[in-house]
Amino acid sequence: MQAHFLDWLLALLVSLYPLAALLRVRWSVAIGMAGLALAAGLGSATLQWLTDLAPGRWFSPHPASPVVALIVTFIGFLVLRFSRNYLAGEPRLGVFQRRVLWLLGGVVLVVTTNHALMLLAGWVGISLALHSLLLFYPERPRAQLAAHKKFLLARLAELSLAIALLLLYLHHGSPWLSDIFSTADALSLQQQVAIILIAVAALIKCAQLPVHGWLIQVVEAPTPVSALLHAGVINLGGYLLILAAPLLAVSAAAQWLVLVVAGLTVVVATLAMCLQTSVKERLAWSTSAQMGLMLLECALGLHALALLHLAAHSCYKAHGFLAAADNMNKVLAQKLAGPPRWRYRVLPVLALSLGLWLLGVTPVALALLALTLVMVGPLGGLLIAVAYLAQKTLFETLLPSPFAPSWPETLWVCVIALLLLAGFMAQGDPKRVRFRHWLHAGLFLDHWATRLTLAVWPAPIEQLALLSAAKRNKESWS
């Protein structure tokens, strides 16, 4: 009886967003249905965590599925509530609502399904819904360019994923993800090619270099779109690698592909982020770097840490975009207030850290606690540290690490850390103006990616730019 109830909850969760979009409901009803989806996600996650219940064949039994579904429904509920006020007076508000609902429906389908065809359908649906949201203001040239590049890259990722799923289906004779992503001691040629293609799809989805430019340019889209994209869509590449972890664990080629691309993305995107002046562009570069870190964790077999990273980044980025204006006011208030009185923060940190050390808490946990207490204050830092340790314990229980990193992989992580340190030191040197110029532009990698994209599929970007400039001139003279 309880198993059937779990299946009904998951079916309700998957169907609510498309149903609201098809019925073209009012905003209050749409927000209510999003709240019901959040309740269904919370209920299904609780049943799977606290009982031995397993969902039916059509729903994913993977431990990461209820975690990501709960995050997506929570952020979707917040974005819908925020959008109603943010876009008040917008004549196409109903169109925006339906596109967001279709996007959320696609994400929920991807993270809850256990069928390869449904996974691919949801993946394609997400890309198409996101494309329509990026073009919500089609007269903006940068939005057109970002959507143009994203459309081509999304088709490449979908093709890679489709071929990979087909190869795995032919190898196993089963369309169920729990079968095709099962543990293996050695991989056949079909499986090797499939996991490499899955890694390619994940890297493209997570906007890793050199296909990151569209993510930086989507700042032209409405703020709720940016929040939903950065918090609930772009991290699906990491979720895909967590699903395919049994295959990734025995494929050195796929591991090193992710390690090299994601590692270099972490270095370049982090250094570029520090040089941006726009809040939204800093957040966009930060997302690219954070996704690189999450993919690194997946390639190193640290799947519990990757899932924790996914959850924390989603909530942080949703808050970062939806509260961007308030954050600017807080920064100004902090500058006016002057430097903090460190003695009121350091003394409680020392006392609490000493007490926990006497209780046998690990040095890593103590260091984390000390840093958070100093940075955000005793009470806030304590809450953050407790939340981190609680989630880390939960996710390590759900996703034990299937393998330990080898010494070359550990050495590569050290190289990445050294490159980051060298980059930060070079940024502070006043003689390195040219170096900062290149880093600010992300080594101009997107410049070449844009040229290649427009060569493959030309778009009237220049005409749109001229029309937009003419429109602005007309408005300034009127």
Short mmCIF file of C-alpha atoms in Angstrom, two decimals:
data_model
loop_
_atom_site.label_atom_id
_atom_site.label_comp_id
_atom_site.label_asym_id
_atom_site.label_seq_id
_atom_site.Cartn_x
_atom_site.Cartn_y
_atom_site.Cartn_z
CA MET A 1 0.00 0.00 0.00
CA GLN A 2 2.79 2.43 0.94
CA ALA A 3 4.72 1.54 -2.22
CA HIS A 4 1.68 2.40 -4.33
CA PHE A 5 1.34 5.67 -2.40
CA LEU A 6 4.96 6.54 -3.23
CA ASP A 7 4.33 5.88 -6.93
CA TRP A 8 1.22 8.07 -6.84
CA LEU A 9 3.21 10.87 -5.20
CA LEU A 10 5.89 10.68 -7.89
CA ALA A 11 3.28 10.56 -10.66
CA LEU A 12 1.63 13.65 -9.16
CA LEU A 13 5.00 15.40 -8.98
CA VAL A 14 5.78 14.70 -12.66
CA SER A 15 2.32 15.71 -13.94
CA LEU A 16 1.60 18.93 -12.02
CA TYR A 17 3.78 21.35 -14.01
CA PRO A 18 2.70 20.22 -17.51
CA LEU A 19 -0.92 20.13 -16.35
CA ALA A 20 -0.73 23.72 -15.10
CA ALA A 21 0.85 24.80 -18.41
CA LEU A 22 -1.77 23.03 -20.53
CA LEU A 23 -4.71 24.40 -18.54
CA ARG A 24 -3.29 27.96 -18.70
CA VAL A 25 -4.19 28.55 -15.07
CA ARG A 26 -4.03 31.88 -13.26
CA TRP A 27 -0.88 32.87 -11.40
CA SER A 28 -2.32 32.09 -7.98
CA VAL A 29 -3.36 28.61 -9.16
CA ALA A 30 0.05 28.02 -10.78
CA ILE A 31 1.83 28.98 -7.56
CA GLY A 32 -0.52 26.72 -5.61
CA MET A 33 0.21 23.80 -7.94
CA ALA A 34 3.95 24.50 -7.59
CA GLY A 35 3.48 24.38 -3.82
CA LEU A 36 1.66 21.06 -4.19
CA ALA A 37 4.57 19.77 -6.31
CA LEU A 38 6.96 20.85 -3.54
CA ALA A 39 4.86 18.95 -0.99
CA ALA A 40 4.84 15.87 -3.25
CA GLY A 41 8.61 16.10 -3.66
CA LEU A 42 9.11 16.43 0.09
CA GLY A 43 6.74 13.55 0.81
CA SER A 44 8.35 11.20 -1.71
CA ALA A 45 11.85 12.08 -0.49
CA THR A 46 10.86 11.50 3.14
CA LEU A 47 9.32 8.11 2.34
CA GLN A 48 12.44 6.99 0.48
CA TRP A 49 14.84 8.23 3.16
CA LEU A 50 13.03 7.01 6.27
CA THR A 51 11.60 3.72 5.01
CA ASP A 52 12.71 0.81 2.86
CA LEU A 53 10.21 1.70 0.14
CA ALA A 54 11.43 1.66 -3.45
CA PRO A 55 9.56 3.39 -6.29
CA GLY A 56 8.00 1.50 -9.19
CA ARG A 57 9.84 0.49 -12.34
CA TRP A 58 9.20 3.78 -14.15
CA PHE A 59 10.69 5.95 -11.40
CA SER A 60 14.37 6.26 -10.54
CA PRO A 61 15.54 4.28 -7.50
CA HIS A 62 18.80 6.23 -7.37
CA PRO A 63 19.42 7.94 -3.98
CA ALA A 64 20.22 11.27 -5.68
CA SER A 65 16.84 11.45 -7.43
CA PRO A 66 14.66 12.58 -4.47
CA VAL A 67 17.33 15.08 -3.38
CA VAL A 68 17.50 16.84 -6.74
CA ALA A 69 13.72 16.65 -7.24
CA LEU A 70 13.17 18.34 -3.88
CA ILE A 71 15.66 21.10 -4.73
CA VAL A 72 14.06 21.74 -8.13
CA THR A 73 10.51 21.93 -6.77
CA PHE A 74 11.61 24.26 -3.98
CA ILE A 75 13.41 26.63 -6.35
CA GLY A 76 10.57 26.41 -8.88
CA PHE A 77 8.08 27.49 -6.21
CA LEU A 78 10.28 30.47 -5.25
CA VAL A 79 10.86 31.52 -8.87
CA LEU A 80 7.14 31.45 -9.71
CA ARG A 81 6.29 33.57 -6.67
CA PHE A 82 9.08 36.02 -7.46
CA SER A 83 8.14 36.25 -11.15
CA ARG A 84 4.57 37.38 -10.51
CA ASN A 85 5.82 40.55 -8.81
CA TYR A 86 9.00 41.00 -10.86
CA LEU A 87 7.13 40.96 -14.19
CA ALA A 88 4.01 42.78 -12.98
CA GLY A 89 2.57 44.78 -15.87
CA GLU A 90 4.33 42.67 -18.51
CA PRO A 91 1.77 42.03 -21.31
CA ARG A 92 3.18 38.54 -21.98
CA LEU A 93 3.18 37.44 -18.36
CA GLY A 94 1.01 34.39 -19.10
CA VAL A 95 3.40 33.24 -21.83
CA PHE A 96 6.31 33.52 -19.42
CA GLN A 97 4.46 31.49 -16.79
CA ARG A 98 3.70 28.63 -19.19
CA ARG A 99 7.29 28.48 -20.44
CA VAL A 100 8.62 28.30 -16.88
CA LEU A 101 6.13 25.53 -16.07
CA TRP A 102 7.21 23.50 -19.12
CA LEU A 103 10.85 23.96 -18.10
CA LEU A 104 10.17 22.78 -14.55
CA GLY A 105 8.20 19.83 -15.88
CA GLY A 106 11.14 18.77 -18.03
CA VAL A 107 13.62 19.01 -15.15
CA VAL A 108 11.38 16.98 -12.83
CA LEU A 109 10.95 14.33 -15.53
CA VAL A 110 14.73 14.03 -15.98
CA VAL A 111 15.47 13.64 -12.27
CA THR A 112 12.63 11.18 -11.50
CA THR A 113 12.45 8.86 -14.51
CA ASN A 114 14.06 5.45 -14.76
CA HIS A 115 13.49 5.09 -18.51
CA ALA A 116 16.14 6.11 -21.05
CA LEU A 117 13.62 7.44 -23.57
CA MET A 118 11.88 9.57 -20.93
CA LEU A 119 15.26 10.92 -19.80
CA LEU A 120 16.08 11.96 -23.36
CA ALA A 121 12.61 13.46 -23.89
CA GLY A 122 12.91 15.52 -20.71
CA TRP A 123 16.44 16.61 -21.65
CA VAL A 124 15.25 17.86 -25.06
CA GLY A 125 12.17 19.49 -23.51
CA ILE A 126 14.33 21.43 -21.07
CA SER A 127 16.48 22.80 -23.90
CA LEU A 128 13.48 23.89 -25.97
CA ALA A 129 11.71 25.53 -23.03
CA LEU A 130 14.91 27.30 -21.99
CA HIS A 131 15.44 28.52 -25.57
CA SER A 132 12.00 30.14 -25.56
CA LEU A 133 12.72 31.80 -22.21
CA LEU A 134 16.08 33.15 -23.38
CA LEU A 135 14.23 34.78 -26.28
CA PHE A 136 11.50 36.27 -24.09
CA TYR A 137 12.85 39.67 -25.14
CA PRO A 138 13.80 38.85 -28.76
CA GLU A 139 14.82 42.41 -29.58
CA ARG A 140 17.94 42.15 -27.40
CA PRO A 141 20.97 41.21 -29.56
CA ARG A 142 22.96 39.57 -26.74
CA ALA A 143 19.96 37.44 -25.83
CA GLN A 144 19.65 36.41 -29.49
CA LEU A 145 23.32 35.49 -29.67
CA ALA A 146 23.22 33.52 -26.40
CA ALA A 147 20.11 31.62 -27.47
CA HIS A 148 21.62 30.99 -30.90
CA LYS A 149 24.78 29.44 -29.45
CA LYS A 150 22.87 27.56 -26.76
CA PHE A 151 20.53 26.06 -29.36
CA LEU A 152 23.42 24.56 -31.35
CA LEU A 153 25.27 23.32 -28.28
CA ALA A 154 22.10 21.80 -26.85
CA ARG A 155 21.57 19.80 -30.05
CA LEU A 156 25.16 18.53 -29.81
CA ALA A 157 24.65 17.47 -26.18
CA GLU A 158 21.35 15.78 -27.03
CA LEU A 159 22.93 13.91 -29.93
CA SER A 160 25.75 12.71 -27.66
CA LEU A 161 23.29 11.59 -25.00
CA ALA A 162 21.00 9.88 -27.51
CA ILE A 163 23.85 7.88 -29.07
CA ALA A 164 25.15 6.94 -25.60
CA LEU A 165 21.73 5.71 -24.43
CA LEU A 166 21.24 3.78 -27.69
CA LEU A 167 24.62 2.05 -27.30
CA LEU A 168 23.82 1.12 -23.70
CA TYR A 169 20.39 -0.15 -24.73
CA LEU A 170 21.93 -2.34 -27.44
CA HIS A 171 24.50 -3.67 -24.96
CA HIS A 172 22.07 -4.49 -22.13
CA GLY A 173 18.85 -5.04 -24.08
CA SER A 174 17.03 -2.91 -21.51
CA PRO A 175 15.79 0.72 -21.56
CA TRP A 176 15.83 1.05 -17.75
CA LEU A 177 18.51 3.37 -16.34
CA SER A 178 18.97 1.18 -13.28
CA ASP A 179 20.03 -1.63 -15.64
CA ILE A 180 22.19 0.24 -18.15
CA PHE A 181 24.02 2.17 -15.40
CA SER A 182 24.69 -0.95 -13.33
CA THR A 183 28.06 -1.75 -11.78
CA ALA A 184 30.63 -3.38 -14.08
CA ASP A 185 34.16 -4.67 -13.50
CA ALA A 186 35.20 -3.91 -17.09
CA LEU A 187 33.54 -2.05 -19.95
CA SER A 188 32.94 -3.20 -23.48
CA LEU A 189 33.77 -0.90 -26.40
CA GLN A 190 30.10 0.14 -26.61
CA GLN A 191 30.06 1.09 -22.94
CA GLN A 192 33.37 2.96 -23.22
CA VAL A 193 32.07 5.07 -26.11
CA ALA A 194 28.77 5.61 -24.29
CA ILE A 195 30.30 6.92 -21.07
CA ILE A 196 32.62 9.25 -23.01
CA LEU A 197 29.60 10.64 -24.88
CA ILE A 198 27.76 11.04 -21.58
CA ALA A 199 30.76 12.97 -20.23
CA VAL A 200 30.66 15.23 -23.32
CA ALA A 201 26.94 15.87 -22.81
CA ALA A 202 27.55 16.72 -19.14
CA LEU A 203 30.40 19.12 -19.95
CA ILE A 204 28.28 20.95 -22.53
CA LYS A 205 25.28 21.10 -20.20
CA CYS A 206 27.41 22.56 -17.40
CA ALA A 207 28.84 25.31 -19.68
CA GLN A 208 32.47 24.27 -19.43
CA LEU A 209 35.20 25.91 -21.51
CA PRO A 210 35.22 26.60 -24.41
CA VAL A 211 31.39 26.36 -24.73
CA HIS A 212 30.66 28.62 -21.76
CA GLY A 213 29.93 31.90 -23.56
CA TRP A 214 26.17 31.51 -23.83
CA LEU A 215 25.94 31.30 -20.04
CA ILE A 216 27.69 34.66 -19.63
CA GLN A 217 25.41 36.29 -22.20
CA VAL A 218 22.08 35.07 -20.80
CA VAL A 219 22.21 37.93 -18.30
CA GLU A 220 20.00 39.66 -20.89
CA ALA A 221 17.17 37.28 -19.94
CA PRO A 222 14.76 38.18 -17.10
CA THR A 223 16.20 37.61 -13.62
CA PRO A 224 13.84 34.68 -12.79
CA VAL A 225 15.14 32.87 -15.89
CA SER A 226 18.73 33.36 -14.75
CA ALA A 227 17.86 32.10 -11.26
CA LEU A 228 16.13 28.99 -12.60
CA LEU A 229 18.89 28.32 -15.13
CA HIS A 230 21.78 28.67 -12.69
CA ALA A 231 20.03 26.93 -9.80
CA GLY A 232 18.04 24.10 -11.37
CA VAL A 233 19.01 23.43 -14.99
CA ILE A 234 22.72 23.80 -15.58
CA ASN A 235 23.64 21.35 -12.80
CA LEU A 236 21.85 18.47 -14.55
CA GLY A 237 25.18 17.53 -16.14
CA GLY A 238 26.46 16.68 -12.67
CA TYR A 239 23.32 14.68 -11.91
CA LEU A 240 23.85 12.73 -15.13
CA LEU A 241 27.41 11.82 -14.11
CA ILE A 242 26.19 10.77 -10.65
CA LEU A 243 23.67 8.45 -12.34
CA ALA A 244 26.40 7.02 -14.58
CA ALA A 245 28.92 6.70 -11.73
CA PRO A 246 29.31 2.89 -12.03
CA LEU A 247 30.46 3.30 -15.65
CA LEU A 248 32.55 6.39 -14.97
CA ALA A 249 34.39 4.57 -12.19
CA VAL A 250 35.92 2.07 -14.64
CA SER A 251 36.53 4.39 -17.60
CA ALA A 252 39.86 6.21 -17.31
CA ALA A 253 39.28 8.03 -20.62
CA ALA A 254 35.98 9.54 -19.46
CA GLN A 255 37.42 10.43 -16.06
CA TRP A 256 40.38 12.27 -17.55
CA LEU A 257 38.21 14.05 -20.11
CA VAL A 258 36.14 15.48 -17.27
CA LEU A 259 39.17 16.16 -15.06
CA VAL A 260 41.06 18.13 -17.71
CA VAL A 261 38.17 20.18 -19.13
CA ALA A 262 36.48 20.86 -15.79
CA GLY A 263 39.81 21.56 -14.06
CA LEU A 264 40.88 24.18 -16.59
CA THR A 265 37.38 25.69 -16.46
CA VAL A 266 37.68 26.07 -12.69
CA VAL A 267 40.95 28.00 -13.07
CA VAL A 268 39.91 30.33 -15.91
CA ALA A 269 36.33 30.93 -14.73
CA THR A 270 37.36 31.64 -11.13
CA LEU A 271 40.01 34.16 -12.15
CA ALA A 272 37.68 35.77 -14.72
CA MET A 273 34.92 36.05 -12.11
CA CYS A 274 37.16 38.13 -9.84
CA LEU A 275 37.64 40.75 -12.59
CA GLN A 276 33.99 41.30 -13.54
CA THR A 277 32.18 44.50 -12.56
CA SER A 278 28.62 43.38 -13.33
CA VAL A 279 26.90 41.42 -10.53
CA LYS A 280 25.12 39.11 -12.98
CA GLU A 281 28.28 38.39 -14.95
CA ARG A 282 30.17 37.60 -11.75
CA LEU A 283 27.42 35.14 -10.84
CA ALA A 284 27.55 33.60 -14.33
CA TRP A 285 31.32 33.07 -14.24
CA SER A 286 30.95 31.74 -10.71
CA THR A 287 28.40 29.18 -11.93
CA SER A 288 30.77 27.94 -14.64
CA ALA A 289 33.55 27.55 -12.05
CA GLN A 290 31.28 25.85 -9.52
CA MET A 291 30.00 23.41 -12.13
CA GLY A 292 33.62 22.63 -12.96
CA LEU A 293 34.29 21.82 -9.31
CA MET A 294 31.20 19.62 -9.14
CA LEU A 295 32.25 17.69 -12.25
CA LEU A 296 35.76 17.31 -10.80
CA GLU A 297 34.21 15.73 -7.72
CA CYS A 298 32.22 13.34 -9.90
CA ALA A 299 35.34 12.30 -11.83
CA LEU A 300 37.23 11.74 -8.56
CA GLY A 301 34.49 9.46 -7.24
CA LEU A 302 33.37 11.94 -4.55
CA HIS A 303 29.69 11.64 -5.43
CA ALA A 304 28.35 12.52 -1.98
CA LEU A 305 30.39 15.74 -2.08
CA ALA A 306 29.20 16.42 -5.65
CA LEU A 307 25.56 16.01 -4.58
CA LEU A 308 26.13 18.31 -1.60
CA HIS A 309 27.80 20.81 -3.95
CA LEU A 310 24.82 20.60 -6.31
CA ALA A 311 22.32 21.23 -3.51
CA ALA A 312 24.26 24.08 -1.90
CA HIS A 313 25.05 25.79 -5.21
CA SER A 314 21.41 25.62 -6.34
CA CYS A 315 20.13 27.34 -3.20
CA TYR A 316 22.96 29.88 -3.17
CA LYS A 317 22.55 30.87 -6.82
CA ALA A 318 18.76 31.12 -6.57
CA HIS A 319 19.18 33.49 -3.64
CA GLY A 320 22.02 35.34 -5.40
CA PHE A 321 19.92 36.20 -8.46
CA LEU A 322 16.56 36.75 -6.76
CA ALA A 323 18.11 38.99 -4.08
CA ALA A 324 20.69 40.76 -6.29
CA ALA A 325 19.33 44.24 -5.54
CA ASP A 326 19.20 43.61 -1.78
CA ASN A 327 22.74 42.24 -1.84
CA MET A 328 24.03 45.48 -3.35
CA ASN A 329 22.35 47.45 -0.56
CA LYS A 330 23.90 45.14 2.05
CA VAL A 331 27.37 45.67 0.57
CA LEU A 332 26.92 49.44 0.74
CA ALA A 333 25.68 49.18 4.33
CA GLN A 334 28.72 47.10 5.32
CA LYS A 335 31.06 49.66 3.76
CA LEU A 336 29.35 52.48 5.66
CA ALA A 337 29.48 50.50 8.92
CA GLY A 338 33.27 50.20 8.75
CA PRO A 339 35.47 47.21 9.53
CA PRO A 340 34.01 44.54 11.86
CA ARG A 341 35.17 44.18 15.42
CA TRP A 342 37.13 40.98 15.01
CA ARG A 343 37.64 40.35 18.70
CA TYR A 344 33.89 39.77 19.14
CA ARG A 345 34.11 37.05 16.48
CA VAL A 346 37.50 35.48 17.10
CA LEU A 347 37.03 34.85 20.83
CA PRO A 348 33.79 32.81 20.46
CA VAL A 349 35.42 30.93 17.57
CA LEU A 350 38.41 29.94 19.71
CA ALA A 351 36.25 28.90 22.64
CA LEU A 352 33.84 26.81 20.57
CA SER A 353 36.62 25.23 18.47
CA LEU A 354 38.56 24.25 21.61
CA GLY A 355 35.46 22.67 23.12
CA LEU A 356 34.71 20.67 19.98
CA TRP A 357 38.35 19.58 19.73
CA LEU A 358 38.13 18.20 23.26
CA LEU A 359 35.03 16.25 22.13
CA GLY A 360 37.01 14.65 19.30
CA VAL A 361 35.74 16.57 16.25
CA THR A 362 37.99 16.13 13.17
CA PRO A 363 40.46 18.90 12.20
CA VAL A 364 38.75 19.47 8.83
CA ALA A 365 35.41 20.07 10.52
CA LEU A 366 37.07 22.42 13.01
CA ALA A 367 38.73 24.42 10.22
CA LEU A 368 35.44 24.72 8.35
CA LEU A 369 33.62 25.79 11.49
CA ALA A 370 36.27 28.39 12.36
CA LEU A 371 36.21 29.94 8.88
CA THR A 372 32.43 30.20 8.73
CA LEU A 373 32.20 31.63 12.25
CA VAL A 374 34.75 34.34 11.47
CA MET A 375 33.24 35.22 8.09
CA VAL A 376 29.53 35.43 8.94
CA GLY A 377 29.44 35.74 12.72
CA PRO A 378 29.10 33.22 15.55
CA LEU A 379 25.40 32.37 15.22
CA GLY A 380 25.21 32.37 11.41
CA GLY A 381 28.50 30.51 11.07
CA LEU A 382 27.41 27.86 13.55
CA LEU A 383 24.16 27.29 11.65
CA ILE A 384 26.01 27.00 8.32
CA ALA A 385 28.56 24.57 9.74
CA VAL A 386 25.88 22.39 11.36
CA ALA A 387 23.84 22.35 8.14
CA TYR A 388 26.91 21.41 6.10
CA LEU A 389 27.93 18.57 8.40
CA ALA A 390 24.35 17.24 8.58
CA GLN A 391 23.96 17.21 4.79
CA LYS A 392 27.43 15.74 4.31
CA THR A 393 26.58 12.88 6.66
CA LEU A 394 23.24 12.27 4.92
CA PHE A 395 24.69 12.28 1.41
CA GLU A 396 27.63 10.05 2.38
CA THR A 397 25.08 7.56 3.68
CA LEU A 398 23.07 7.77 0.46
CA LEU A 399 26.04 7.77 -1.93
CA PRO A 400 29.14 5.97 -0.66
CA SER A 401 32.21 6.59 -2.81
CA PRO A 402 32.67 3.73 -5.35
CA PHE A 403 36.42 4.31 -5.76
CA ALA A 404 39.30 6.37 -4.42
CA PRO A 405 41.20 8.86 -6.61
CA SER A 406 44.48 7.58 -8.04
CA TRP A 407 47.75 9.43 -7.47
CA PRO A 408 47.79 11.02 -10.98
CA GLU A 409 44.28 12.37 -10.37
CA THR A 410 45.31 13.72 -6.98
CA LEU A 411 48.38 15.31 -8.58
CA TRP A 412 46.16 16.97 -11.21
CA VAL A 413 44.00 18.50 -8.47
CA CYS A 414 47.17 19.90 -6.87
CA VAL A 415 48.18 21.40 -10.24
CA ILE A 416 44.77 23.09 -10.50
CA ALA A 417 45.20 24.55 -7.02
CA LEU A 418 48.68 25.85 -7.90
CA LEU A 419 47.38 27.43 -11.13
CA LEU A 420 44.66 29.18 -9.15
CA LEU A 421 47.18 30.45 -6.62
CA ALA A 422 49.51 31.68 -9.37
CA GLY A 423 46.61 33.40 -11.11
CA PHE A 424 45.53 35.21 -7.96
CA MET A 425 49.10 36.38 -7.32
CA ALA A 426 49.48 37.62 -10.91
CA GLN A 427 46.19 39.54 -10.68
CA GLY A 428 47.57 41.60 -7.83
CA ASP A 429 50.67 42.63 -9.80
CA PRO A 430 50.14 46.10 -11.37
CA LYS A 431 52.54 45.14 -14.18
CA ARG A 432 50.23 42.34 -15.34
CA VAL A 433 47.64 44.55 -17.05
CA ARG A 434 47.63 42.47 -20.24
CA PHE A 435 47.22 39.30 -18.18
CA ARG A 436 44.16 40.75 -16.42
CA HIS A 437 42.75 41.89 -19.75
CA TRP A 438 42.93 38.35 -21.13
CA LEU A 439 41.47 36.84 -17.98
CA HIS A 440 38.62 39.35 -17.90
CA ALA A 441 37.61 38.07 -21.35
CA GLY A 442 38.05 34.42 -20.38
CA LEU A 443 41.12 34.08 -22.64
CA PHE A 444 38.84 35.13 -25.53
CA LEU A 445 37.74 31.52 -25.96
CA ASP A 446 34.13 32.57 -26.42
CA HIS A 447 35.19 34.94 -29.21
CA TRP A 448 36.32 31.99 -31.31
CA ALA A 449 33.34 29.88 -30.26
CA THR A 450 31.01 32.66 -31.42
CA ARG A 451 32.74 32.90 -34.79
CA LEU A 452 32.51 29.16 -35.28
CA THR A 453 28.84 29.10 -34.27
CA LEU A 454 27.91 31.87 -36.69
CA ALA A 455 29.94 30.18 -39.44
CA VAL A 456 28.04 26.91 -38.94
CA TRP A 457 24.64 28.57 -38.60
CA PRO A 458 24.51 32.28 -39.53
CA ALA A 459 22.12 34.51 -37.63
CA PRO A 460 21.05 38.14 -38.24
CA ILE A 461 22.77 39.33 -35.06
CA GLU A 462 24.19 42.49 -36.66
CA GLN A 463 20.78 43.51 -38.02
CA LEU A 464 19.27 42.97 -34.58
CA ALA A 465 21.98 45.10 -32.99
CA LEU A 466 21.32 47.92 -35.47
CA LEU A 467 17.57 47.73 -34.86
CA SER A 468 18.10 47.76 -31.11
CA ALA A 469 20.42 50.79 -31.34
CA ALA A 470 17.95 52.61 -33.59
CA LYS A 471 15.16 51.89 -31.12
CA ARG A 472 17.22 53.27 -28.21
CA ASN A 473 18.09 56.41 -30.22
CA LYS A 474 14.45 56.94 -31.08
CA GLU A 475 13.43 56.60 -27.44
CA SER A 476 16.17 59.03 -26.34
CA TRP A 477 15.03 61.69 -28.84
CA SER A 478 11.32 61.28 -28.15
#
